[in-house]
Amino acid sequence: MTIKIFGHKAPDTDATCSALIWEWYLREVQGKEARACVQDPPNSEARFVLERWGVGMPETLGPLQPGDEVVIVDTNNPAELPDNINEAEIAEVIDHHLLAGGLKTRAPIKMTLRPVAATATVMHWLIGRDMDRAPDAIRGLMLSCILSDTLEFRSPTTTPTDRKVAESLAAALKIDIPAYAAEMFAAKSDVSAFSDAELLTMDSKLFEIDGHRLRVSVLETTAPAVVLERKAGLMAAMGEVAARDGAERVLLFIVDILNEEATLLVPDEMVRTIAEKSFGIPASGDTVVLPGVMSRKKQIIPNLRV
Amino acid sequence: MTIKIFGHKAPDTDATCSALIWEWYLREVQGKEARACVQDPPNSEARFVLERWGVGMPETLGPLQPGDEVVIVDTNNPAELPDNINEAEIAEVIDHHLLAGGLKTRAPIKMTLRPVAATATVMHWLIGRDMDRAPDAIRGLMLSCILSDTLEFRSPTTTPTDRKVAESLAAALKIDIPAYAAEMFAAKSDVSAFSDAELLTMDSKLFEIDGHRLRVSVLETTAPAVVLERKAGLMAAMGEVAARDGAERVLLFIVDILNEEATLLVPDEMVRTIAEKSFGIPASGDTVVLPGVMSRKKQIIPNLRV
């Protein structure tokens, strides 16, 4: 039976490409039948990366059948996985997020979590010397995952290991990191094809904060002005997007990659209070700028207070 | 702050000694402050191993304070850990059991689960070349963990990796595996100092099977007759032991290490039905012999039906 490898819902570059990296490793190094999948269409940066390295789009994961053998990458959170994930045979989990709890298996498994910026960095270590056998496309996907998740080493999630791995891959591929990262971020910043509701859920996770269910969304961009022009539409779409999952509010952080700051949209008094309590910055208008804030994992979630 | 390293309640050789192995690694290789602990007094085999290798008994883990930095070894199941484990700062988990779910962290962590027979085997791989720096005592503890958890390679949980690691350690230490394992198992088989209730909980885990809460206890021994002589007392103690944790029954499997079979005590009709449904063997008397059954993880739990 073919092993299905997939990451979280609303796949970004690391979720999409680390599934493909592991497909290569299982097939070509371990000689197993394995296939990378995505739960939803990947974001525009991930699509740019696949095209740049000549790698086909992973197929969409259909409904999981009980007993399907799966490898989960770039998440360990059941909320970001198919509903019946615990009925599958989870063979392996490779991730770099906090331990969410809730994922269960009936048999011992392989699970590798490491506090680094990208799942691809964990895989680079797991693959070890077999990296010698990796084609350029696989190295290119790995490099892209790390540049994406570290925002070209700007994010505070970046570890020395992430940087070292990315730099060695770039050297082997003769890739100029600043130029390539700029292309990736331009692709990510082109949000013209997406509706307001789509922008609110593109890179978005549900959290329970002080007893309140919130959707915490991030838009990483080199062109924040383009997003901010759509402010009114985005705020108008928030109510319906929040209601879908029973969340009280959508918090949209527009992360300016180049200027290393985030702008939070402030549609109402509740979000205004959250902004002040969480970041100590009074919000007078309908946006608040948070200097230095780039990482949901390291800077937004740990500070959120309702 | 000193990192506390500990395994599951009712510690056996792997839980006790893998905490000590990791203490060595964190202190001597990584230069961190770390201390191995046990939640309860280790079993008689683990105490023999500590004495044999001249390693002091780990101190008993006191109440965890919120914010204590901890490393969890040989379990990932909150039921086998201090009640307030999720308030601690879990820095790392190293284990070889199924993913129990329920353990949660607020930040990304290191977590390494591998489907091998012993936690020490996972550690041997994680330590890698730094094993060159390990003193004989640490190698001896590792070897002991693997021989204990594999029942000298007899248990179906044994993987080629476990065997290879154990054999290389034994060769380096000039240890004769059969002779040393016999000493370990003799120590484990000396149960004279324990009350019937203690025997029932010495190597015991709670499981929810078909909606019934059961305590599944194992006694690995080279002298099953010694235990079976105490059959009446053991069965008499079952009711009170089960009631302590709200379990319906205690299933006691006396594993005959040398003859590779288990004897299940059958105190009443419910256990008789469980024996027949689970293993297809009709139980007419107050015991039933299960040929080839040695592993709770691989052979007992997956087959249990109520």
Coordinates of C-alpha atoms in Angstrom, one line a residue:
Chain A
M1 CA 0.0 0.0 0.0
T2 CA 1.3 3.4 -0.9
I3 CA 2.2 5.6 2.1
K4 CA 0.5 9.0 2.0
I5 CA 2.7 11.9 3.1
F6 CA 1.0 15.3 3.9
G7 CA 1.2 18.4 6.0
H8 CA -1.3 20.8 7.5
K9 CA -4.4 22.3 5.9
A10 CA -3.8 25.5 3.9
P11 CA -0.3 24.3 2.9
D12 CA 2.6 26.8 2.7
T13 CA 6.0 26.1 1.2
D14 CA 7.3 24.0 4.1
A15 CA 4.1 21.8 4.4
T16 CA 4.0 21.3 0.6
C17 CA 7.7 20.8 -0.1
S18 CA 8.7 18.8 3.0
A19 CA 6.1 16.2 1.9
L20 CA 7.8 16.0 -1.5
I21 CA 11.2 15.8 0.1
W22 CA 10.1 12.9 2.3
E23 CA 8.5 11.2 -0.8
W24 CA 11.9 11.3 -2.5
Y25 CA 13.6 9.9 0.6
L26 CA 11.1 7.1 1.2
R27 CA 11.0 6.1 -2.5
E28 CA 14.6 6.6 -3.6
V29 CA 16.5 5.9 -0.5
Q30 CA 14.3 3.5 1.4
G31 CA 12.7 1.9 -1.6
K32 CA 9.1 2.3 -0.3
E33 CA 5.9 3.2 -2.2
A34 CA 5.1 6.7 -1.1
R35 CA 3.3 9.7 -2.4
A36 CA 3.3 13.3 -1.3
C37 CA -0.2 14.9 -1.0
V38 CA -1.7 18.3 0.0
Q39 CA -5.0 18.8 1.9
D40 CA -5.7 22.0 0.0
P41 CA -4.2 24.0 -2.9
P42 CA -0.8 25.3 -1.8
N43 CA -0.2 29.0 -1.5
S44 CA 1.3 31.1 -4.2
E45 CA 4.8 31.0 -2.8
A46 CA 4.7 27.2 -2.7
R47 CA 3.4 27.1 -6.3
F48 CA 6.2 29.4 -7.4
V49 CA 8.8 27.1 -5.7
L50 CA 7.4 23.9 -7.4
E51 CA 7.6 25.6 -10.8
R52 CA 11.0 27.0 -10.2
W53 CA 12.4 23.5 -9.4
G54 CA 10.4 21.7 -12.0
V55 CA 8.5 19.6 -9.5
G56 CA 4.9 18.6 -10.2
M57 CA 2.0 19.6 -7.9
P58 CA 1.3 16.9 -5.2
E59 CA -2.1 15.4 -5.7
T60 CA -4.9 16.4 -3.4
L61 CA -5.4 14.0 -0.5
G62 CA -8.8 12.3 -0.8
P63 CA -10.8 11.0 2.2
L64 CA -8.6 8.9 4.5
Q65 CA -9.6 5.3 4.8
P66 CA -9.2 3.6 8.2
G67 CA -5.9 1.7 8.0
D68 CA -4.3 4.0 5.4
E69 CA -0.6 4.3 6.2
V70 CA 0.4 8.0 6.5
V71 CA 3.4 10.2 7.3
I72 CA 2.5 13.6 8.8
V73 CA 4.9 16.5 8.2
D74 CA 5.0 20.1 9.5
T75 CA 2.2 19.6 12.0
N76 CA 1.2 17.3 14.9
N77 CA -2.0 19.0 15.5
P78 CA -5.2 17.0 14.8
A79 CA -7.1 20.3 14.2
E80 CA -4.9 20.8 11.1
L81 CA -5.3 17.2 9.9
P82 CA -8.1 15.1 8.4
D83 CA -10.9 14.5 10.9
N84 CA -10.3 10.7 11.0
I85 CA -6.5 11.0 11.3
N86 CA -6.5 8.8 14.4
E87 CA -8.1 5.9 12.4
A88 CA -5.1 5.9 10.0
E89 CA -1.9 4.0 10.6
I90 CA 0.4 6.9 11.4
A91 CA 3.9 5.6 10.6
E92 CA 5.8 8.7 11.2
V93 CA 5.6 12.4 12.3
I94 CA 8.2 15.0 11.4
D95 CA 7.6 18.4 12.7
H96 CA 9.0 21.6 14.3
H97 CA 5.9 22.9 16.2
L98 CA 4.9 22.6 19.8
L99 CA 3.4 19.3 20.9
A100 CA -0.3 19.9 20.4
G101 CA -1.6 16.7 22.1
G102 CA -4.5 14.7 20.7
L103 CA -2.7 12.7 18.0
K104 CA -2.7 9.0 19.1
T105 CA -1.5 5.8 17.7
R106 CA -2.2 2.2 18.4
A107 CA 1.4 1.1 17.9
P108 CA 4.9 2.6 18.4
I109 CA 5.8 5.1 15.7
K110 CA 8.6 7.2 14.5
M111 CA 8.2 10.8 15.7
T112 CA 10.8 13.5 15.3
L113 CA 10.2 17.0 16.6
R114 CA 13.0 19.5 16.7
P115 CA 12.8 23.2 17.7
V116 CA 14.1 24.6 14.4
A117 CA 12.5 26.9 11.9
A118 CA 11.5 24.5 9.2
T119 CA 10.5 20.8 8.9
A120 CA 13.0 20.6 6.0
T121 CA 15.8 21.3 8.5
V122 CA 14.7 18.3 10.6
M123 CA 14.6 16.2 7.4
H124 CA 18.1 17.3 6.3
W125 CA 19.4 16.0 9.6
L126 CA 17.4 12.7 9.4
I127 CA 18.5 12.1 5.8
G128 CA 22.1 12.6 6.9
R129 CA 24.7 11.3 4.4
D130 CA 22.0 10.2 2.0
M131 CA 21.7 13.9 1.1
D132 CA 24.6 13.1 -1.3
R133 CA 22.0 11.3 -3.4
A134 CA 19.5 14.1 -3.4
P135 CA 18.9 15.7 -6.9
D136 CA 19.0 19.5 -7.2
A137 CA 15.3 19.7 -7.1
I138 CA 15.1 18.2 -3.7
R139 CA 17.9 20.5 -2.4
G140 CA 16.0 23.4 -4.0
L141 CA 12.8 22.5 -2.2
M142 CA 14.7 22.2 1.1
L143 CA 16.3 25.6 0.7
S144 CA 13.0 27.1 -0.2
C145 CA 11.3 25.7 2.9
I146 CA 14.0 27.2 5.1
L147 CA 14.0 30.6 3.4
S148 CA 10.2 30.7 3.6
D149 CA 9.8 29.7 7.2
T150 CA 12.7 31.9 8.4
L151 CA 11.7 34.8 6.1
E152 CA 15.3 34.7 4.9
F153 CA 16.7 34.4 8.4
R154 CA 14.8 37.4 9.7
S155 CA 12.3 35.5 11.8
P156 CA 13.3 34.9 15.5
T157 CA 12.5 31.2 14.9
T158 CA 15.7 31.0 12.9
T159 CA 18.4 28.8 14.5
P160 CA 22.0 28.5 13.5
T161 CA 21.2 25.1 12.1
D162 CA 18.6 26.4 9.8
R163 CA 21.0 29.1 8.5
K164 CA 23.9 26.6 8.1
V165 CA 21.8 24.1 6.2
A166 CA 20.3 26.7 3.9
E167 CA 23.6 28.3 3.1
S168 CA 25.2 24.9 2.3
L169 CA 22.3 24.0 0.0
A170 CA 22.5 27.4 -1.7
A171 CA 26.2 27.0 -2.2
A172 CA 25.8 23.6 -3.7
L173 CA 23.0 24.9 -6.0
K174 CA 24.9 28.1 -6.8
I175 CA 21.8 30.0 -5.7
D176 CA 22.1 33.7 -4.6
I177 CA 20.0 33.6 -1.5
P178 CA 18.8 37.3 -1.4
A179 CA 17.8 37.2 -5.1
Y180 CA 16.0 33.9 -4.8
A181 CA 14.3 34.8 -1.5
A182 CA 13.1 38.1 -3.1
E183 CA 11.5 36.1 -6.0
M184 CA 9.8 33.7 -3.5
F185 CA 8.4 36.6 -1.4
A186 CA 7.2 38.4 -4.5
A187 CA 5.3 35.3 -5.4
K188 CA 3.8 35.1 -1.9
S189 CA 3.0 38.8 -2.0
D190 CA 0.9 38.5 -5.1
V191 CA -2.5 38.1 -3.5
S192 CA -4.5 39.6 -6.4
A193 CA -6.1 36.2 -7.2
F194 CA -7.6 35.7 -3.7
S195 CA -10.8 36.9 -2.2
D196 CA -10.8 38.6 1.1
A197 CA -12.1 35.5 2.9
E198 CA -9.3 33.5 1.2
L199 CA -6.7 35.9 2.5
L200 CA -8.0 35.6 6.0
T201 CA -7.6 31.8 6.0
M202 CA -4.5 31.3 3.8
D203 CA -2.1 31.1 6.7
S204 CA -4.3 30.8 9.7
K205 CA -4.7 28.7 12.8
L206 CA -7.3 28.4 15.5
F207 CA -6.2 29.0 19.1
E208 CA -7.9 28.9 22.5
I209 CA -6.6 32.0 24.3
D210 CA -7.8 32.8 27.9
G211 CA -11.0 30.8 27.1
H212 CA -11.7 32.6 23.8
R213 CA -11.5 30.8 20.5
L214 CA -9.6 33.0 18.0
R215 CA -8.5 32.5 14.4
V216 CA -5.0 33.9 14.2
S217 CA -4.1 34.7 10.6
V218 CA -0.8 35.9 9.1
L219 CA -0.1 37.4 5.7
E220 CA 3.7 37.6 5.1
T221 CA 4.3 40.1 2.3
T222 CA 6.9 42.4 0.8
A223 CA 4.1 44.7 -0.3
P224 CA 1.9 45.4 2.8
A225 CA 0.4 48.4 1.1
V226 CA -1.4 46.1 -1.4
V227 CA -3.0 44.2 1.4
L228 CA -3.8 47.3 3.4
E229 CA -5.7 48.8 0.4
R230 CA -8.1 45.9 0.9
K231 CA -8.6 46.7 4.6
A232 CA -12.3 47.5 4.4
G233 CA -13.1 44.3 2.5
L234 CA -10.9 42.2 4.8
M235 CA -12.6 43.5 7.9
A236 CA -16.1 43.0 6.3
A237 CA -15.2 39.4 5.6
M238 CA -14.0 38.7 9.2
G239 CA -17.4 38.0 10.8
E240 CA -18.3 35.2 8.4
V241 CA -14.9 33.6 8.4
A242 CA -14.8 33.6 12.2
A243 CA -18.3 32.1 12.4
R244 CA -17.4 29.1 10.2
D245 CA -15.3 27.6 13.0
G246 CA -17.1 29.1 15.9
A247 CA -14.2 31.6 16.5
E248 CA -15.0 34.9 18.2
R249 CA -12.7 37.0 16.0
V250 CA -10.1 36.8 13.2
L251 CA -6.9 38.5 14.1
L252 CA -5.1 39.4 10.9
F253 CA -1.4 40.2 11.2
I254 CA 0.1 41.6 8.0
V255 CA 3.8 40.8 8.3
D256 CA 6.1 43.2 6.4
I257 CA 9.0 40.9 5.6
L258 CA 11.4 43.6 4.6
N259 CA 10.7 46.2 7.3
E260 CA 10.3 43.4 10.0
E261 CA 7.1 44.6 11.5
A262 CA 3.5 43.4 11.6
T263 CA 0.2 45.4 11.2
L264 CA -2.8 44.1 13.0
L265 CA -6.2 45.0 11.7
V266 CA -8.4 46.4 14.4
P267 CA -12.1 46.1 13.4
D268 CA -13.7 46.6 16.8
E269 CA -13.3 47.1 20.5
M270 CA -12.5 43.5 21.3
V271 CA -9.5 43.4 19.0
R272 CA -8.4 46.8 20.2
T273 CA -8.4 45.5 23.8
I274 CA -6.5 42.3 22.7
A275 CA -3.9 44.5 20.9
E276 CA -3.3 46.6 24.0
K277 CA -3.2 43.8 26.5
S278 CA -1.0 41.6 24.3
F279 CA 1.5 44.0 22.9
G280 CA 1.2 47.0 25.2
I281 CA 0.5 49.3 22.2
P282 CA -2.6 51.5 22.3
A283 CA -4.5 51.2 19.0
S284 CA -6.4 54.4 18.1
G285 CA -7.3 53.7 14.5
D286 CA -8.3 50.6 12.7
T287 CA -4.7 49.2 12.5
V288 CA -1.8 48.9 14.9
V289 CA 1.8 48.5 13.9
L290 CA 3.9 46.0 16.0
P291 CA 7.6 46.7 15.4
G292 CA 9.8 43.6 15.2
V293 CA 6.8 41.1 15.2
M294 CA 7.3 38.5 12.5
S295 CA 6.5 35.1 14.0
R296 CA 3.1 33.8 15.1
K297 CA 4.8 30.9 16.9
K298 CA 7.4 32.9 18.8
Q299 CA 6.0 36.4 19.1
I300 CA 2.2 36.5 18.6
I301 CA 0.8 33.4 20.3
P302 CA 2.9 33.5 23.5
N303 CA 1.9 37.2 24.0
L304 CA -1.8 37.0 23.2
R305 CA -4.1 38.0 26.1
V306 CA -7.9 38.6 25.7
Chain B
M1 CA 18.1 25.5 36.8
T2 CA 18.8 21.7 36.9
I3 CA 17.0 19.7 34.2
K4 CA 15.1 16.8 35.8
I5 CA 15.1 13.6 33.7
F6 CA 12.7 10.8 34.6
G7 CA 10.7 7.9 33.2
H8 CA 7.3 6.3 34.0
K9 CA 5.9 5.4 37.4
A10 CA 6.9 2.0 38.8
P11 CA 10.3 2.2 37.0
D12 CA 11.9 -0.8 35.4
T13 CA 15.4 -1.1 34.1
D14 CA 14.9 1.0 30.9
A15 CA 13.0 3.8 32.7
T16 CA 15.6 4.0 35.5
C17 CA 18.8 3.6 33.5
S18 CA 17.8 5.5 30.4
A19 CA 17.3 8.6 32.7
L20 CA 20.9 8.0 34.0
I21 CA 22.2 7.6 30.4
W22 CA 20.7 10.9 29.4
E23 CA 22.0 12.6 32.6
W24 CA 25.5 11.5 31.5
Y25 CA 24.9 12.8 28.0
L26 CA 23.4 16.2 29.0
R27 CA 26.1 16.8 31.7
E28 CA 29.3 15.4 30.1
V29 CA 28.6 15.9 26.4
Q30 CA 26.3 18.9 26.3
G31 CA 27.6 20.6 29.5
K32 CA 24.2 21.1 31.0
E33 CA 23.0 20.8 34.6
A34 CA 20.9 17.7 34.7
R35 CA 19.8 15.1 37.2
A36 CA 18.2 11.7 36.7
C37 CA 15.3 10.9 39.0
V38 CA 12.7 8.1 39.6
Q39 CA 9.1 8.6 40.4
D40 CA 9.0 5.4 42.6
P41 CA 11.6 2.9 43.8
P42 CA 13.0 1.0 40.8
N43 CA 12.2 -2.8 40.5
S44 CA 14.6 -5.4 41.7
E45 CA 16.2 -5.9 38.3
A46 CA 17.0 -2.2 37.9
R47 CA 18.5 -2.2 41.4
F48 CA 20.7 -5.2 40.5
V49 CA 21.9 -3.3 37.4
L50 CA 22.8 -0.2 39.2
E51 CA 24.8 -2.1 41.7
R52 CA 26.5 -4.2 39.1
W53 CA 27.7 -1.1 37.3
G54 CA 28.5 0.9 40.4
V55 CA 25.9 3.6 39.7
G56 CA 24.1 5.3 42.5
M57 CA 20.3 5.2 42.8
P58 CA 18.7 8.2 41.2
E59 CA 16.9 10.4 43.7
T60 CA 13.2 10.4 44.0
L61 CA 11.4 13.1 42.0
G62 CA 9.7 15.4 44.4
P63 CA 6.6 17.4 43.4
L64 CA 7.1 19.2 40.1
Q65 CA 7.0 23.0 40.3
P66 CA 5.4 24.8 37.4
G67 CA 8.2 25.9 35.1
D68 CA 10.6 23.1 36.1
E69 CA 12.5 22.0 33.0
V70 CA 12.1 18.3 32.4
V71 CA 13.2 15.5 30.0
I72 CA 10.8 12.6 29.8
V73 CA 12.2 9.2 29.0
D74 CA 10.6 5.8 28.2
T75 CA 7.0 7.1 28.2
N76 CA 4.9 9.8 26.6
N77 CA 1.8 9.0 28.5
P78 CA 0.5 11.6 31.0
A79 CA -1.1 8.8 33.0
E80 CA 2.4 7.5 33.8
L81 CA 3.8 10.9 34.7
P82 CA 3.3 13.4 37.5
D83 CA -0.2 14.9 37.5
N84 CA 1.0 18.5 36.7
I85 CA 3.4 17.4 33.9
N86 CA 1.8 19.8 31.4
E87 CA 2.7 22.8 33.7
A88 CA 6.4 21.8 33.5
E89 CA 8.7 23.0 30.7
I90 CA 9.1 19.8 28.7
A91 CA 12.4 20.2 26.9
E92 CA 12.6 16.7 25.4
V93 CA 10.9 13.4 25.1
I94 CA 12.7 10.2 24.2
D95 CA 10.6 7.1 24.0
H96 CA 9.7 3.9 22.1
H97 CA 6.0 3.5 23.0
L98 CA 2.9 4.3 21.0
L99 CA 1.9 8.0 21.0
A100 CA -0.6 8.3 23.9
G101 CA -1.8 11.8 23.1
G102 CA -2.4 14.1 26.0
L103 CA 1.1 15.4 26.5
K104 CA 1.2 19.1 25.4
T105 CA 3.8 21.9 25.4
R106 CA 3.6 25.6 25.0
A107 CA 6.7 25.8 22.8
P108 CA 8.4 23.6 20.2
I109 CA 10.4 20.7 21.8
K110 CA 12.7 17.9 20.9
M111 CA 10.7 14.6 20.7
T112 CA 12.2 11.4 19.5
L113 CA 10.1 8.2 19.3
R114 CA 11.3 5.2 17.5
P115 CA 9.7 1.7 17.2
V116 CA 12.5 -0.2 18.8
A117 CA 12.6 -2.4 22.0
A118 CA 14.3 0.0 24.4
T119 CA 14.6 3.7 25.0
A120 CA 18.4 3.1 25.4
T121 CA 18.5 2.0 21.8
V122 CA 17.0 5.3 20.7
M123 CA 19.6 7.1 22.9
H124 CA 22.5 5.1 21.4
W125 CA 21.5 6.5 18.0
L126 CA 20.9 10.0 19.3
I127 CA 24.3 10.1 21.0
G128 CA 26.0 8.8 17.9
R129 CA 29.8 9.3 17.8
D130 CA 29.8 10.8 21.3
M131 CA 29.3 7.2 22.5
D132 CA 33.1 7.1 22.2
R133 CA 33.2 9.2 25.4
A134 CA 30.8 7.0 27.3
P135 CA 32.3 5.3 30.3
D136 CA 31.8 1.5 30.8
A137 CA 29.1 2.2 33.4
I138 CA 27.0 4.0 30.8
R139 CA 27.5 1.3 28.2
G140 CA 26.6 -1.3 30.8
L141 CA 23.4 0.5 31.6
M142 CA 22.5 0.7 27.9
L143 CA 23.2 -3.0 27.4
S144 CA 21.1 -3.8 30.5
C145 CA 18.1 -1.7 29.2
I146 CA 18.1 -3.6 25.9
L147 CA 18.5 -7.1 27.5
S148 CA 15.7 -6.2 29.9
D149 CA 13.2 -4.9 27.4
T150 CA 13.9 -7.6 24.8
L151 CA 14.1 -10.4 27.4
E152 CA 17.5 -11.2 25.9
F153 CA 16.1 -10.9 22.3
R154 CA 13.2 -13.2 23.0
S155 CA 10.5 -10.6 22.9
P156 CA 8.8 -9.9 19.5
T157 CA 9.5 -6.2 20.2
T158 CA 13.2 -6.9 19.4
T159 CA 14.5 -5.2 16.3
P160 CA 17.8 -5.9 14.4
T161 CA 18.9 -2.5 15.7
D162 CA 18.4 -3.5 19.4
R163 CA 20.3 -6.7 18.9
K164 CA 23.2 -5.0 17.0
V165 CA 23.6 -2.3 19.6
A166 CA 23.5 -4.7 22.5
E167 CA 26.0 -7.0 20.9
S168 CA 28.4 -4.2 20.2
L169 CA 28.1 -2.9 23.7
A170 CA 28.6 -6.4 25.2
A171 CA 31.7 -6.9 23.0
A172 CA 33.2 -3.6 24.1
L173 CA 32.5 -4.5 27.7
K174 CA 33.6 -8.1 27.4
I175 CA 30.3 -9.2 28.8
D176 CA 28.9 -12.7 28.1
I177 CA 25.3 -11.8 27.2
P178 CA 23.6 -15.1 28.3
A179 CA 25.4 -15.2 31.6
Y180 CA 24.7 -11.5 32.4
A181 CA 21.1 -11.7 31.3
A182 CA 20.6 -14.7 33.5
E183 CA 21.8 -12.7 36.5
M184 CA 19.5 -9.8 35.6
F185 CA 16.5 -12.1 35.2
A186 CA 17.3 -13.9 38.5
A187 CA 17.3 -10.5 40.2
K188 CA 13.9 -9.7 38.6
S189 CA 12.5 -13.1 39.6
D190 CA 13.3 -12.6 43.2
V191 CA 9.9 -11.3 44.3
S192 CA 10.0 -12.6 47.9
A193 CA 10.3 -9.1 49.3
F194 CA 7.0 -7.9 47.7
S195 CA 3.5 -8.2 48.9
D196 CA 0.8 -9.6 46.6
A197 CA -0.6 -6.1 45.9
E198 CA 3.0 -4.9 45.1
L199 CA 3.4 -7.7 42.6
L200 CA 0.2 -6.7 40.9
T201 CA 1.4 -3.2 40.3
M202 CA 5.1 -3.6 39.8
D203 CA 4.9 -3.6 36.0
S204 CA 1.4 -2.5 35.3
K205 CA -0.5 -0.1 33.1
L206 CA -4.1 1.0 32.9
F207 CA -5.9 0.6 29.6
E208 CA -9.3 1.4 28.2
I209 CA -10.4 -1.7 26.3
D210 CA -13.8 -1.9 24.6
G211 CA -15.0 0.7 27.1
H212 CA -13.7 -1.2 30.1
R213 CA -10.9 0.1 32.3
L214 CA -8.4 -2.7 33.0
R215 CA -5.1 -2.8 34.8
V216 CA -2.8 -5.0 32.7
S217 CA 0.0 -6.3 34.8
V218 CA 3.0 -8.3 33.7
L219 CA 5.5 -10.3 35.8
E220 CA 8.5 -11.4 33.8
T221 CA 10.3 -14.2 35.6
T222 CA 12.6 -17.2 35.1
A223 CA 10.8 -18.9 38.0
P224 CA 7.0 -18.8 37.3
A225 CA 6.3 -21.5 39.8
V226 CA 7.4 -19.2 42.7
V227 CA 4.8 -16.7 41.6
L228 CA 2.1 -19.3 40.9
E229 CA 2.5 -20.6 44.5
R230 CA 1.1 -17.3 45.5
K231 CA -1.9 -17.5 43.2
A232 CA -4.5 -17.5 45.9
G233 CA -3.0 -14.4 47.6
L234 CA -2.6 -12.6 44.3
M235 CA -6.2 -13.2 43.3
A236 CA -7.4 -12.1 46.7
A237 CA -5.5 -8.8 46.3
M238 CA -6.9 -8.1 42.9
G239 CA -10.2 -6.5 43.9
E240 CA -8.6 -3.8 46.1
V241 CA -5.8 -3.1 43.6
A242 CA -8.3 -2.7 40.8
A243 CA -10.6 -0.5 42.9
R244 CA -7.7 2.0 43.7
D245 CA -7.8 3.3 40.1
G246 CA -11.4 2.6 39.2
A247 CA -10.4 -0.4 37.1
E248 CA -12.8 -3.3 36.7
R249 CA -10.2 -6.0 36.8
V250 CA -6.5 -6.7 37.1
L251 CA -5.2 -9.0 34.4
L252 CA -1.9 -10.6 35.7
F253 CA 0.2 -12.2 33.0
I254 CA 3.1 -14.2 34.5
V255 CA 5.7 -14.2 31.6
D256 CA 8.0 -17.2 31.7
I257 CA 11.1 -15.7 30.1
L258 CA 12.9 -19.0 29.4
N259 CA 9.9 -21.0 28.1
E260 CA 8.5 -18.1 26.2
E261 CA 4.9 -18.3 27.4
A262 CA 2.6 -16.4 29.7
T263 CA 0.2 -17.6 32.3
L264 CA -2.9 -15.4 32.9
L265 CA -4.6 -15.7 36.3
V266 CA -8.3 -16.3 35.9
P267 CA -10.1 -15.2 39.1
D268 CA -13.6 -15.0 37.7
E269 CA -16.0 -15.3 34.7
M270 CA -15.2 -11.9 33.3
V271 CA -11.5 -12.7 33.0
R272 CA -12.3 -16.1 31.6
T273 CA -14.4 -14.5 28.9
I274 CA -11.6 -12.0 28.2
A275 CA -9.0 -14.8 27.9
E276 CA -11.2 -16.7 25.4
K277 CA -12.2 -13.7 23.3
S278 CA -8.7 -12.3 23.3
F279 CA -6.5 -15.3 22.8
G280 CA -9.0 -17.9 21.6
I281 CA -7.9 -20.3 24.3
P282 CA -10.7 -21.8 26.6
A283 CA -9.8 -21.4 30.3
S284 CA -11.3 -24.1 32.4
G285 CA -9.3 -23.6 35.6
D286 CA -8.0 -20.5 37.4
T287 CA -5.0 -20.1 35.0
V288 CA -4.6 -20.2 31.3
V289 CA -1.3 -20.7 29.5
L290 CA -0.6 -18.5 26.4
P291 CA 2.2 -20.0 24.4
G292 CA 4.6 -17.5 22.8
V293 CA 3.1 -14.5 24.6
M294 CA 5.9 -12.3 26.0
S295 CA 5.1 -8.7 25.1
R296 CA 2.3 -6.6 26.6
K297 CA 2.9 -4.0 23.9
K298 CA 3.0 -6.3 20.9
Q299 CA 0.9 -9.3 21.9
I300 CA -1.4 -8.6 24.8
I301 CA -2.8 -5.1 24.3
P302 CA -3.5 -5.4 20.5
N303 CA -5.4 -8.7 21.1
L304 CA -7.4 -7.8 24.2
R305 CA -11.2 -8.0 23.8
V306 CA -13.7 -7.7 26.6

